[in-house]
Structures are given as C-alpha cells and as structure tokens.
Amino acid sequence: MNTKLFGQFLLEKGYVSREQLLEALEEQRRSTATLGDLAIATGMLAVADVDAIHRRQEEAGEPFSAAAVGLGLLTEQQIAELLHPNSAEKLLLGQILLSFGHLDQSRLDEALAAHTRRGDENETTLMRHFRGSDLSEVGPTCVSVMTSVFRETIGAPVSYNAIPAVKAVSVGQPVWAQEVTRGLERFTVALQLSDADAFVVAESVLGMPVEGFPELARDAVSEFLNIVVGHICGNLNAKAGTVTATPPAIHTPQSFAHDATAGIAVHCTSDEVEFTYIVARPLIAAAPVGHWAVCAQTGHPARARVGQRA
Amino acid sequence: MSALRILLVDDSSAQRHMIRHRLDQAGGLEVVGEAANGREALYQFAALKPDVVLLDLVMPEMSGDEVLDALLEMDPKANVVIVSSMGTGEAIEHCLQNGARSFLQKPFDTDDLVRTLGSLEGQGVS
C-alpha cells in the first residue's frame, strides 16, 4: 500500500500538471464508478463477464459481489481490493485522465505500477489481529499506514510482527502518542522507541546527523508520528466523516494509559532500528492495578520479560 | 538566474530543519526565512517578499488554510505550496482551488521537493 493518494502522487512525480489534476478531480467528484467498471478497468473482468453477472443479479436478486463470486468470476479477496476506497479513487482518476488525454495508457500503467506497493502477507496477518476487537475497522488502516510509512521513511529492508499491546510498553522508553477522533470514535496511535533508536529515526526523517541534539531528535520523532497519523486520518477520511488528531505528546511509559485489552502493537525492525507502534483505546482514568503490563526491563518488549504493573 | 527565495512555514522545527537541509543540498534555492505559526508567516512574508512559501496545513492558532487565504489577500500572486501529511483528496482539491500552486505530501524526498519547485519556475515563478 502506498499511503499517498494517487492524484497527489501523479502531481508530485510530474505525470500531470496542477490544472490537469484539478480538472480530473472535479470530474471524479461528479462521477461514480460501479464495481463492474472498476473490475474492467483493472483487467479482473471482461465486459462479457460483467454482462453475465448483471444477468445473474436480475435472475437471483443478488448484489453484484455475490453474483460475481457465485459465478466464480471474482474471489472475495478481489472484491475487497475493488471496494478499498484508495483502489476505487485510483482507477477512476486514471480512467478520467486517459479520457481527457492527459495521460496515455503506457504512462498510466507506469504510474499505477510505481504507486502500487504490494502489501505482503505479513501485513495481512497483522490485520487479522484486529478481527473481533472494537478496533476492527480502524486497526487495519493503521497497520497499513504504519508499515508503509516505516518502509518509505527508513528505507532499509524491514520486517514486522504483532504483539499484544499489553506487552508493548517498556520501562524507561518514552512514548510518543496522538489521539485520533472520528465522530464518536476515539483511539490512540503511539510509538515507543529507545533514545538510541530515536536518533536513527530522526536522522532518517531529517536526512542529516542529529547526534548531540536530543531536542531536535525528539521533535523529529514527533514529526514522524505526525506523518503516520496524518496519513491514517487521510485514509480514514476517505471512507467516512471528519477525522481529527491531537498534536503529538511525549509520555513516560507510566503516564501512557491505554486500554490494552483492545489494542495491538506492531513491532517493526530493520537493519538500522526497531520500534513499536501501539494502537489502542485511551483510558479516561489511570489504568487500574494489573490492567496492563509493562516490561520489567529496558530493551525491546518483544525480547523483554513481561511483568504486571504494580 | 537568481536563486528562488523561499519562506518555510511549519510549527515543527524538525520539519523546517529537514526542508532547509534538503534545499541547501539541492542548490539554486535559498531559504530566506522561517516561521513557526501563521502570524509569524504573514509578518515574514510582508518583510521578505519571498518567491515561494512552503506552508504546513495543520498548525496551532492559524491553520494553513487560513494562512493561505491571508497570504493571497496580501498578494494575489503569492506562490504557495502546501506541505502536509493530511493528504485527503478533499484537502488537496480545496487548497488548489483556493489558490495554492501545488501540494506536497509528507514524507517526500529531495527529488519531489525540487521537482515541485522546478515546476513553479516553469510557470514563470522567479
């Protein structure tokens, strides 16, 4: 998943001009693409397949997706890909730019390939951890954005896995956190890393050495989390409603109160750095005794002994 | 040709630091001022008359939207590039329709930054 919207990507990489993008975005707002249109645009279906699905819809009174799966023309995973708001936006915008003559097919194919980063199986596995929890809707978006921004910013090969949020907070390591609100929903996105790893992240963000400037390094990590949360807000916003976020705040592990029973931590590792993202519900009051655990020693939570908070 | 004179507006000192560093590396681009909020931005804009303003969208006190409006009121020909991590389609369209010359979404690399500023030069900004 590339977190940047396709239109922004096209403008930034010089595929289209500001005027061409504005014209296409205005047209996109007026247009609505059906699932069948999108499936044809991606090459998943031929026009004859869509006709067959429509016939079955009429006969059986089924929705498009059920009819397509029933006929064996699309899988549930393909339907999910087509329904993802970013996919729909990308495909529709591409078709509009083609029809206006602002891009030819080969340039569009090149742009689509450059914009699309295949989410790997690990990412899909991470998302399963949210199933059944009350973060099941926002969680997968958070994981996609976190891992994508991590790859784009840190640059080095990375791996990541999920650990329970309850085990994520290490003694002695600061926690950067922002609260995200969408309608009545509220959740926290947090980032924990050691002072040494904070310097690595800061240098990746700033593109220059920051040794000896701890305040600048902390500010750069705040900006890094702000970028992650900005992309989460942008991606959630594309689905529904206004999404807002508080500015980043730095907590001690003891003052970071979150409902770990509904959270997940994503542990990211590269050759250079390792850190943990936490997505969880914030607690209004302080966590009750024993409600969440902290690691009993410094070092990464995945390797540290986990104990109960006293 | 003289260097493009740029005003950086962002409440994050790290972000200003990063952009300044990248512009220094690129060459041909001169950061003439920095502002950490909207009021400072308006003051610096009036005093420095930069060729381009790189403007963050989410800032305390005055939002980037409000600063954009105020800058264009001061100078309808002001060249403002929005720099933000909040890249919703609506936000991009809103800023471009309200007079921003371009939109750069964080994170971006030096090439993206230089290409965006280069496209402004191509439109006669100098």
Short mmCIF file of C-alpha atoms in Angstrom, two decimals:
data_model
loop_
_atom_site.label_atom_id
_atom_site.label_comp_id
_atom_site.label_asym_id
_atom_site.label_seq_id
_atom_site.Cartn_x
_atom_site.Cartn_y
_atom_site.Cartn_z
CA MET A 1 0.00 0.00 0.00
CA ASN A 2 1.32 3.41 -0.92
CA THR A 3 -0.24 5.84 1.54
CA LYS A 4 -0.15 8.79 -0.84
CA LEU A 5 -3.33 9.37 -2.78
CA PHE A 6 -2.93 8.65 -6.46
CA GLY A 7 -3.69 12.23 -7.57
CA GLN A 8 -1.09 13.64 -5.20
CA PHE A 9 1.41 11.05 -6.38
CA LEU A 10 0.80 11.95 -10.06
CA LEU A 11 1.28 15.66 -9.35
CA GLU A 12 4.40 15.16 -7.25
CA LYS A 13 6.09 12.88 -9.78
CA GLY A 14 5.31 15.19 -12.69
CA TYR A 15 2.86 12.89 -14.51
CA VAL A 16 0.22 15.63 -14.63
CA SER A 17 0.08 19.40 -14.12
CA ARG A 18 -1.85 21.16 -11.36
CA GLU A 19 -4.51 22.23 -13.86
CA GLN A 20 -4.89 18.73 -15.32
CA LEU A 21 -5.25 17.19 -11.84
CA LEU A 22 -7.83 19.79 -10.77
CA GLU A 23 -9.86 19.15 -13.92
CA ALA A 24 -9.74 15.37 -13.33
CA LEU A 25 -10.58 15.67 -9.62
CA GLU A 26 -13.62 17.80 -10.44
CA GLU A 27 -14.75 15.19 -12.95
CA GLN A 28 -14.07 12.43 -10.42
CA ARG A 29 -16.34 14.16 -7.90
CA ARG A 30 -19.15 14.17 -10.48
CA SER A 31 -18.60 10.53 -11.46
CA THR A 32 -19.43 7.31 -9.74
CA ALA A 33 -17.88 4.06 -10.86
CA THR A 34 -19.65 0.76 -10.34
CA LEU A 35 -17.86 -2.36 -9.16
CA GLY A 36 -18.19 -3.67 -12.71
CA ASP A 37 -16.46 -0.56 -14.13
CA LEU A 38 -13.62 -0.94 -11.65
CA ALA A 39 -13.24 -4.68 -12.34
CA ILE A 40 -12.99 -3.98 -16.09
CA ALA A 41 -10.51 -1.12 -15.51
CA THR A 42 -8.23 -3.43 -13.51
CA GLY A 43 -8.50 -6.25 -16.03
CA MET A 44 -10.10 -8.56 -13.45
CA LEU A 45 -13.17 -8.95 -15.66
CA ALA A 46 -14.06 -8.65 -19.34
CA VAL A 47 -17.17 -6.74 -20.44
CA ALA A 48 -18.87 -10.09 -21.22
CA ASP A 49 -18.22 -11.24 -17.62
CA VAL A 50 -19.89 -8.12 -16.23
CA ASP A 51 -22.88 -8.72 -18.51
CA ALA A 52 -23.14 -12.29 -17.19
CA ILE A 53 -23.02 -11.03 -13.60
CA HIS A 54 -25.76 -8.48 -14.31
CA ARG A 55 -27.95 -11.24 -15.78
CA ARG A 56 -27.47 -13.36 -12.66
CA GLN A 57 -28.23 -10.34 -10.46
CA GLU A 58 -31.56 -9.91 -12.24
CA GLU A 59 -32.42 -13.62 -12.08
CA ALA A 60 -31.35 -14.30 -8.49
CA GLY A 61 -31.82 -10.84 -6.98
CA GLU A 62 -28.24 -10.92 -5.69
CA PRO A 63 -25.87 -8.00 -5.18
CA PHE A 64 -23.03 -7.66 -7.73
CA SER A 65 -20.35 -9.10 -5.42
CA ALA A 66 -22.39 -12.20 -4.51
CA ALA A 67 -23.27 -12.85 -8.14
CA ALA A 68 -19.64 -12.44 -9.24
CA VAL A 69 -18.39 -14.84 -6.54
CA GLY A 70 -21.25 -17.24 -7.25
CA LEU A 71 -20.29 -17.42 -10.92
CA GLY A 72 -16.65 -17.95 -9.96
CA LEU A 73 -15.60 -14.79 -11.82
CA LEU A 74 -14.20 -12.94 -8.79
CA THR A 75 -12.88 -14.06 -5.41
CA GLU A 76 -13.83 -12.40 -2.14
CA GLN A 77 -10.30 -11.03 -1.91
CA GLN A 78 -10.64 -9.39 -5.33
CA ILE A 79 -13.95 -7.84 -4.25
CA ALA A 80 -12.25 -6.45 -1.14
CA GLU A 81 -9.49 -4.95 -3.31
CA LEU A 82 -12.04 -3.28 -5.56
CA LEU A 83 -14.01 -1.94 -2.60
CA HIS A 84 -10.96 -0.33 -0.99
CA PRO A 85 -11.55 3.43 -1.34
CA ASN A 86 -7.98 4.08 -2.48
CA SER A 87 -8.31 1.50 -5.28
CA ALA A 88 -11.57 2.99 -6.49
CA GLU A 89 -10.14 6.50 -6.42
CA LYS A 90 -7.02 5.44 -8.26
CA LEU A 91 -8.79 3.53 -11.00
CA LEU A 92 -11.42 6.17 -11.61
CA LEU A 93 -8.91 9.02 -11.67
CA GLY A 94 -6.71 7.05 -14.08
CA GLN A 95 -9.62 6.46 -16.45
CA ILE A 96 -10.58 10.16 -16.37
CA LEU A 97 -7.02 11.28 -17.11
CA LEU A 98 -6.94 8.80 -20.01
CA SER A 99 -10.24 10.08 -21.41
CA PHE A 100 -9.04 13.70 -21.18
CA GLY A 101 -5.83 12.74 -22.99
CA HIS A 102 -3.67 13.96 -20.06
CA LEU A 103 -2.01 10.53 -19.83
CA ASP A 104 -1.66 7.74 -22.37
CA GLN A 105 -2.14 4.09 -21.40
CA SER A 106 1.58 3.32 -21.09
CA ARG A 107 2.21 6.34 -18.81
CA LEU A 108 -0.85 5.40 -16.73
CA ASP A 109 0.35 1.80 -16.40
CA GLU A 110 3.79 3.06 -15.38
CA ALA A 111 2.27 5.41 -12.78
CA LEU A 112 -0.04 2.72 -11.40
CA ALA A 113 2.86 0.30 -11.07
CA ALA A 114 5.03 2.92 -9.37
CA HIS A 115 2.24 3.90 -6.99
CA THR A 116 1.20 0.40 -6.03
CA ARG A 117 3.30 -1.29 -3.46
CA ARG A 118 2.18 -4.82 -2.87
CA GLY A 119 1.18 -5.34 0.71
CA ASP A 120 2.87 -8.53 1.81
CA GLU A 121 1.38 -11.50 3.56
CA ASN A 122 2.81 -10.36 6.85
CA GLU A 123 0.73 -7.20 6.68
CA THR A 124 -2.41 -9.24 6.02
CA THR A 125 -1.58 -11.42 9.01
CA LEU A 126 -1.16 -8.35 11.20
CA MET A 127 -4.61 -7.13 10.26
CA ARG A 128 -6.20 -10.37 11.44
CA HIS A 129 -5.32 -9.39 15.00
CA PHE A 130 -7.99 -6.70 14.90
CA ARG A 131 -10.81 -9.05 13.92
CA GLY A 132 -13.46 -9.16 16.60
CA SER A 133 -11.96 -6.26 18.55
CA ASP A 134 -13.61 -2.86 18.74
CA LEU A 135 -10.74 -1.50 16.63
CA SER A 136 -11.59 -3.89 13.81
CA GLU A 137 -12.48 -1.08 11.42
CA VAL A 138 -9.70 1.42 12.04
CA GLY A 139 -6.98 -1.08 13.01
CA PRO A 140 -6.17 -2.44 9.53
CA THR A 141 -5.88 1.10 8.13
CA CYS A 142 -3.48 1.98 10.93
CA VAL A 143 -1.32 -1.09 10.29
CA SER A 144 -1.16 -0.45 6.54
CA VAL A 145 -0.15 3.17 7.04
CA MET A 146 2.36 2.42 9.79
CA THR A 147 4.21 -0.26 7.87
CA SER A 148 4.12 1.73 4.64
CA VAL A 149 5.46 4.97 6.17
CA PHE A 150 8.07 2.93 8.04
CA ARG A 151 9.29 1.44 4.74
CA GLU A 152 9.19 4.78 2.90
CA THR A 153 10.95 6.75 5.63
CA ILE A 154 13.51 4.32 7.00
CA GLY A 155 14.26 2.94 3.56
CA ALA A 156 16.10 -0.19 4.71
CA PRO A 157 14.58 -3.67 4.41
CA VAL A 158 12.11 -4.08 7.24
CA SER A 159 10.19 -6.83 8.96
CA TYR A 160 7.37 -6.51 11.42
CA ASN A 161 5.10 -8.61 13.56
CA ALA A 162 2.29 -8.15 16.01
CA ILE A 163 2.49 -8.47 19.76
CA PRO A 164 -0.29 -7.78 22.25
CA ALA A 165 -0.42 -4.11 23.16
CA VAL A 166 -0.43 -5.24 26.75
CA LYS A 167 3.22 -6.23 26.36
CA ALA A 168 4.28 -3.23 24.34
CA VAL A 169 5.24 -0.61 26.89
CA SER A 170 8.82 -0.85 28.10
CA VAL A 171 10.12 0.75 31.23
CA GLY A 172 12.42 3.68 30.53
CA GLN A 173 11.49 4.30 26.92
CA PRO A 174 9.43 7.34 26.01
CA VAL A 175 6.09 7.00 24.24
CA TRP A 176 5.02 9.45 21.53
CA ALA A 177 1.23 9.45 21.26
CA GLN A 178 -1.59 11.15 19.37
CA GLU A 179 -5.32 10.73 19.90
CA VAL A 180 -7.44 10.33 16.78
CA THR A 181 -11.15 11.13 16.76
CA ARG A 182 -13.68 10.16 14.12
CA GLY A 183 -17.21 11.09 15.11
CA LEU A 184 -17.77 9.46 18.50
CA GLU A 185 -14.86 7.09 18.00
CA ARG A 186 -11.58 7.77 19.72
CA PHE A 187 -8.33 5.82 19.71
CA THR A 188 -4.65 6.38 20.33
CA VAL A 189 -1.76 5.81 17.98
CA ALA A 190 1.52 5.63 19.84
CA LEU A 191 5.15 4.95 19.09
CA GLN A 192 7.77 3.71 21.52
CA LEU A 193 11.46 3.55 20.85
CA SER A 194 14.71 3.79 22.76
CA ASP A 195 16.76 7.00 22.82
CA ALA A 196 19.33 5.39 20.53
CA ASP A 197 16.69 4.33 18.02
CA ALA A 198 15.07 7.78 18.26
CA PHE A 199 18.28 9.19 16.79
CA VAL A 200 18.13 6.71 13.89
CA VAL A 201 14.52 7.62 13.12
CA ALA A 202 15.30 11.34 13.46
CA GLU A 203 18.23 11.06 11.06
CA SER A 204 16.03 9.22 8.55
CA VAL A 205 13.37 11.92 8.82
CA LEU A 206 15.79 14.84 8.67
CA GLY A 207 18.30 13.32 6.26
CA MET A 208 21.21 14.55 8.39
CA PRO A 209 23.08 13.62 11.59
CA VAL A 210 21.46 14.81 14.82
CA GLU A 211 23.88 13.40 17.38
CA GLY A 212 24.24 15.88 20.23
CA PHE A 213 20.84 17.46 19.55
CA PRO A 214 18.40 15.38 21.65
CA GLU A 215 15.62 18.01 21.49
CA LEU A 216 15.77 18.10 17.70
CA ALA A 217 15.74 14.29 17.62
CA ARG A 218 12.61 14.18 19.82
CA ASP A 219 10.94 16.82 17.65
CA ALA A 220 11.80 14.80 14.54
CA VAL A 221 10.26 11.65 16.04
CA SER A 222 7.14 13.69 16.86
CA GLU A 223 7.05 14.81 13.24
CA PHE A 224 7.49 11.19 12.12
CA LEU A 225 4.48 10.09 14.18
CA ASN A 226 2.58 13.14 12.94
CA ILE A 227 3.18 11.98 9.36
CA VAL A 228 1.92 8.48 10.22
CA VAL A 229 -1.19 9.86 11.94
CA GLY A 230 -1.78 12.37 9.13
CA HIS A 231 -1.86 9.51 6.65
CA ILE A 232 -4.15 7.48 8.93
CA CYS A 233 -6.55 10.45 9.13
CA GLY A 234 -6.38 10.88 5.35
CA ASN A 235 -7.13 7.21 4.72
CA LEU A 236 -9.96 7.06 7.27
CA ASN A 237 -11.36 10.33 5.95
CA ALA A 238 -11.66 8.79 2.50
CA LYS A 239 -14.06 6.26 4.00
CA ALA A 240 -16.41 8.47 6.04
CA GLY A 241 -16.66 11.54 8.19
CA THR A 242 -14.24 14.09 9.51
CA VAL A 243 -11.18 12.75 11.28
CA THR A 244 -9.05 14.87 13.57
CA ALA A 245 -5.93 14.24 15.63
CA THR A 246 -4.28 15.91 18.60
CA PRO A 247 -0.67 17.10 18.20
CA PRO A 248 1.98 14.55 19.27
CA ALA A 249 2.69 14.40 23.01
CA ILE A 250 5.58 12.62 24.69
CA HIS A 251 4.74 10.41 27.69
CA THR A 252 6.67 8.29 30.11
CA PRO A 253 5.63 4.62 29.96
CA GLN A 254 3.95 5.10 33.34
CA SER A 255 1.83 8.05 32.17
CA PHE A 256 0.74 6.40 28.93
CA ALA A 257 -2.62 4.96 29.95
CA HIS A 258 -4.33 2.90 27.30
CA ASP A 259 -6.80 0.09 27.16
CA ALA A 260 -4.51 -2.72 26.16
CA THR A 261 -7.36 -5.21 26.01
CA ALA A 262 -8.49 -3.69 22.71
CA GLY A 263 -5.12 -2.85 21.23
CA ILE A 264 -2.32 -4.18 19.13
CA ALA A 265 1.34 -3.34 18.93
CA VAL A 266 3.26 -3.59 15.69
CA HIS A 267 6.91 -4.31 16.22
CA CYS A 268 8.97 -3.04 13.26
CA THR A 269 12.58 -3.99 12.70
CA SER A 270 15.11 -3.02 10.06
CA ASP A 271 18.88 -3.38 9.86
CA GLU A 272 19.12 0.03 11.49
CA VAL A 273 16.36 0.36 14.02
CA GLU A 274 13.50 -1.33 15.79
CA PHE A 275 10.45 0.15 17.38
CA THR A 276 6.86 -0.49 18.34
CA TYR A 277 3.66 1.15 17.23
CA ILE A 278 0.68 0.80 19.52
CA VAL A 279 -2.94 1.24 18.51
CA ALA A 280 -5.27 1.22 21.48
CA ARG A 281 -8.18 2.88 23.19
CA PRO A 282 -7.13 5.66 25.55
CA LEU A 283 -8.25 5.40 29.13
CA ILE A 284 -10.03 8.33 30.68
CA ALA A 285 -8.78 7.47 34.13
CA ALA A 286 -5.48 5.89 35.11
CA ALA A 287 -5.21 2.18 34.39
CA PRO A 288 -6.36 0.04 37.31
CA VAL A 289 -3.77 -2.11 39.02
CA GLY A 290 -2.83 -5.10 36.93
CA HIS A 291 -4.92 -3.91 33.98
CA TRP A 292 -1.97 -3.61 31.69
CA ALA A 293 1.53 -4.94 31.93
CA VAL A 294 4.84 -3.31 31.32
CA CYS A 295 8.15 -4.90 30.52
CA ALA A 296 10.24 -5.43 33.58
CA GLN A 297 13.44 -4.29 31.96
CA THR A 298 14.62 -1.92 29.28
CA GLY A 299 15.24 -3.25 25.83
CA HIS A 300 12.75 -4.23 23.23
CA PRO A 301 9.41 -5.53 24.55
CA ALA A 302 9.42 -8.50 22.21
CA ARG A 303 12.55 -9.78 23.91
CA ALA A 304 11.98 -8.47 27.42
CA ARG A 305 10.38 -10.24 30.32
CA VAL A 306 6.81 -9.06 30.82
CA GLY A 307 5.50 -8.35 34.27
CA GLN A 308 2.40 -6.87 35.79
CA ARG A 309 2.24 -3.20 36.54
CA ALA A 310 2.45 -2.69 40.28
CA MET B 1 19.20 33.24 -13.00
CA SER B 2 18.92 34.23 -9.32
CA ALA B 3 18.10 31.62 -6.69
CA LEU B 4 14.43 31.01 -5.86
CA ARG B 5 13.79 32.71 -2.46
CA ILE B 6 11.74 30.51 -0.14
CA LEU B 7 9.87 31.08 3.14
CA LEU B 8 9.30 27.95 5.28
CA VAL B 9 6.17 27.88 7.46
CA ASP B 10 5.80 24.86 9.78
CA ASP B 11 5.25 24.54 13.53
CA SER B 12 7.71 21.62 13.62
CA SER B 13 11.30 22.82 13.92
CA ALA B 14 12.43 19.37 12.75
CA GLN B 15 10.40 19.70 9.57
CA ARG B 16 11.79 23.19 8.87
CA HIS B 17 15.28 21.88 9.56
CA MET B 18 14.77 18.96 7.16
CA ILE B 19 13.43 21.11 4.32
CA ARG B 20 16.18 23.71 4.76
CA HIS B 21 18.82 20.97 4.68
CA ARG B 22 17.37 19.44 1.51
CA LEU B 23 17.09 22.80 -0.24
CA ASP B 24 20.69 23.63 0.70
CA GLN B 25 21.79 20.32 -0.82
CA ALA B 26 19.79 20.89 -4.00
CA GLY B 27 21.37 24.29 -4.73
CA GLY B 28 19.80 27.19 -6.63
CA LEU B 29 17.21 27.59 -3.87
CA GLU B 30 17.58 29.98 -0.95
CA VAL B 31 15.63 29.79 2.31
CA VAL B 32 15.19 33.45 3.26
CA GLY B 33 13.05 32.93 6.34
CA GLU B 34 11.26 30.52 8.68
CA ALA B 35 8.02 30.88 10.59
CA ALA B 36 6.57 28.57 13.26
CA ASN B 37 2.99 29.87 13.04
CA GLY B 38 0.60 31.79 10.84
CA ARG B 39 1.13 35.23 12.35
CA GLU B 40 4.89 34.96 12.00
CA ALA B 41 4.38 33.75 8.43
CA LEU B 42 2.36 36.82 7.47
CA TYR B 43 4.90 39.15 9.06
CA GLN B 44 7.83 37.40 7.35
CA PHE B 45 6.02 37.32 4.02
CA ALA B 46 5.45 41.09 4.12
CA ALA B 47 9.02 41.77 5.19
CA LEU B 48 10.87 39.32 2.94
CA LYS B 49 8.66 39.11 -0.16
CA PRO B 50 9.74 35.51 -0.95
CA ASP B 51 9.22 33.92 -4.38
CA VAL B 52 7.60 30.82 -2.83
CA VAL B 53 6.03 29.95 0.54
CA LEU B 54 6.16 26.30 1.67
CA LEU B 55 3.19 26.14 4.05
CA ASP B 56 2.20 23.43 6.54
CA LEU B 57 -1.54 22.74 6.72
CA VAL B 58 -2.04 21.73 10.35
CA MET B 59 -0.69 24.34 12.76
CA PRO B 60 -1.88 25.75 16.09
CA GLU B 61 -3.58 29.20 16.22
CA MET B 62 -3.98 29.77 12.46
CA SER B 63 -4.43 26.77 10.16
CA GLY B 64 -2.59 26.55 6.85
CA ASP B 65 -5.93 27.19 5.10
CA GLU B 66 -6.35 30.48 6.94
CA VAL B 67 -2.74 31.48 6.28
CA LEU B 68 -3.19 30.69 2.58
CA ASP B 69 -6.23 32.97 2.40
CA ALA B 70 -4.42 35.78 4.25
CA LEU B 71 -1.31 35.50 2.06
CA LEU B 72 -3.36 35.67 -1.12
CA GLU B 73 -5.23 38.65 0.26
CA MET B 74 -1.89 40.39 0.85
CA ASP B 75 -0.63 39.39 -2.58
CA PRO B 76 -2.97 37.64 -5.03
CA LYS B 77 0.11 36.48 -6.98
CA ALA B 78 1.72 34.79 -3.95
CA ASN B 79 3.14 31.37 -4.82
CA VAL B 80 2.17 28.98 -2.04
CA VAL B 81 2.97 25.26 -1.95
CA ILE B 82 1.10 23.31 0.73
CA VAL B 83 3.24 20.77 2.59
CA SER B 84 1.27 18.37 4.74
CA SER B 85 0.78 14.80 5.85
CA MET B 86 -3.02 15.32 5.74
CA GLY B 87 -3.37 14.30 2.10
CA THR B 88 -7.08 13.70 1.61
CA GLY B 89 -8.44 14.26 -1.89
CA GLU B 90 -10.72 16.94 -0.49
CA ALA B 91 -7.85 18.78 1.20
CA ILE B 92 -5.74 18.76 -1.97
CA GLU B 93 -8.59 19.96 -4.14
CA HIS B 94 -9.61 22.60 -1.61
CA CYS B 95 -6.10 24.06 -1.40
CA LEU B 96 -5.53 24.05 -5.15
CA GLN B 97 -8.91 25.66 -5.78
CA ASN B 98 -8.17 28.29 -3.14
CA GLY B 99 -5.05 29.37 -4.96
CA ALA B 100 -2.19 27.12 -3.77
CA ARG B 101 0.21 26.43 -6.64
CA SER B 102 0.93 22.84 -5.61
CA PHE B 103 0.61 20.28 -2.81
CA LEU B 104 3.46 18.21 -1.41
CA GLN B 105 2.56 15.32 0.86
CA LYS B 106 4.89 14.21 3.66
CA PRO B 107 7.02 12.17 3.58
CA PHE B 108 8.73 13.39 0.44
CA ASP B 109 12.28 13.16 -0.82
CA THR B 110 14.58 15.87 -2.17
CA ASP B 111 13.68 14.98 -5.76
CA ASP B 112 9.96 15.51 -5.06
CA LEU B 113 10.70 18.87 -3.44
CA VAL B 114 12.99 20.07 -6.23
CA ARG B 115 10.59 18.82 -8.93
CA THR B 116 7.69 20.70 -7.33
CA LEU B 117 9.68 23.94 -7.04
CA GLY B 118 11.04 23.39 -10.57
CA SER B 119 7.51 23.14 -11.93
CA LEU B 120 6.79 26.58 -10.41
CA GLU B 121 9.86 28.02 -12.13
CA GLY B 122 8.48 26.52 -15.34
CA GLN B 123 5.32 28.54 -14.69
CA GLY B 124 7.32 31.76 -14.57
CA VAL B 125 7.94 31.99 -10.81
CA SER B 126 11.33 33.56 -10.05
#
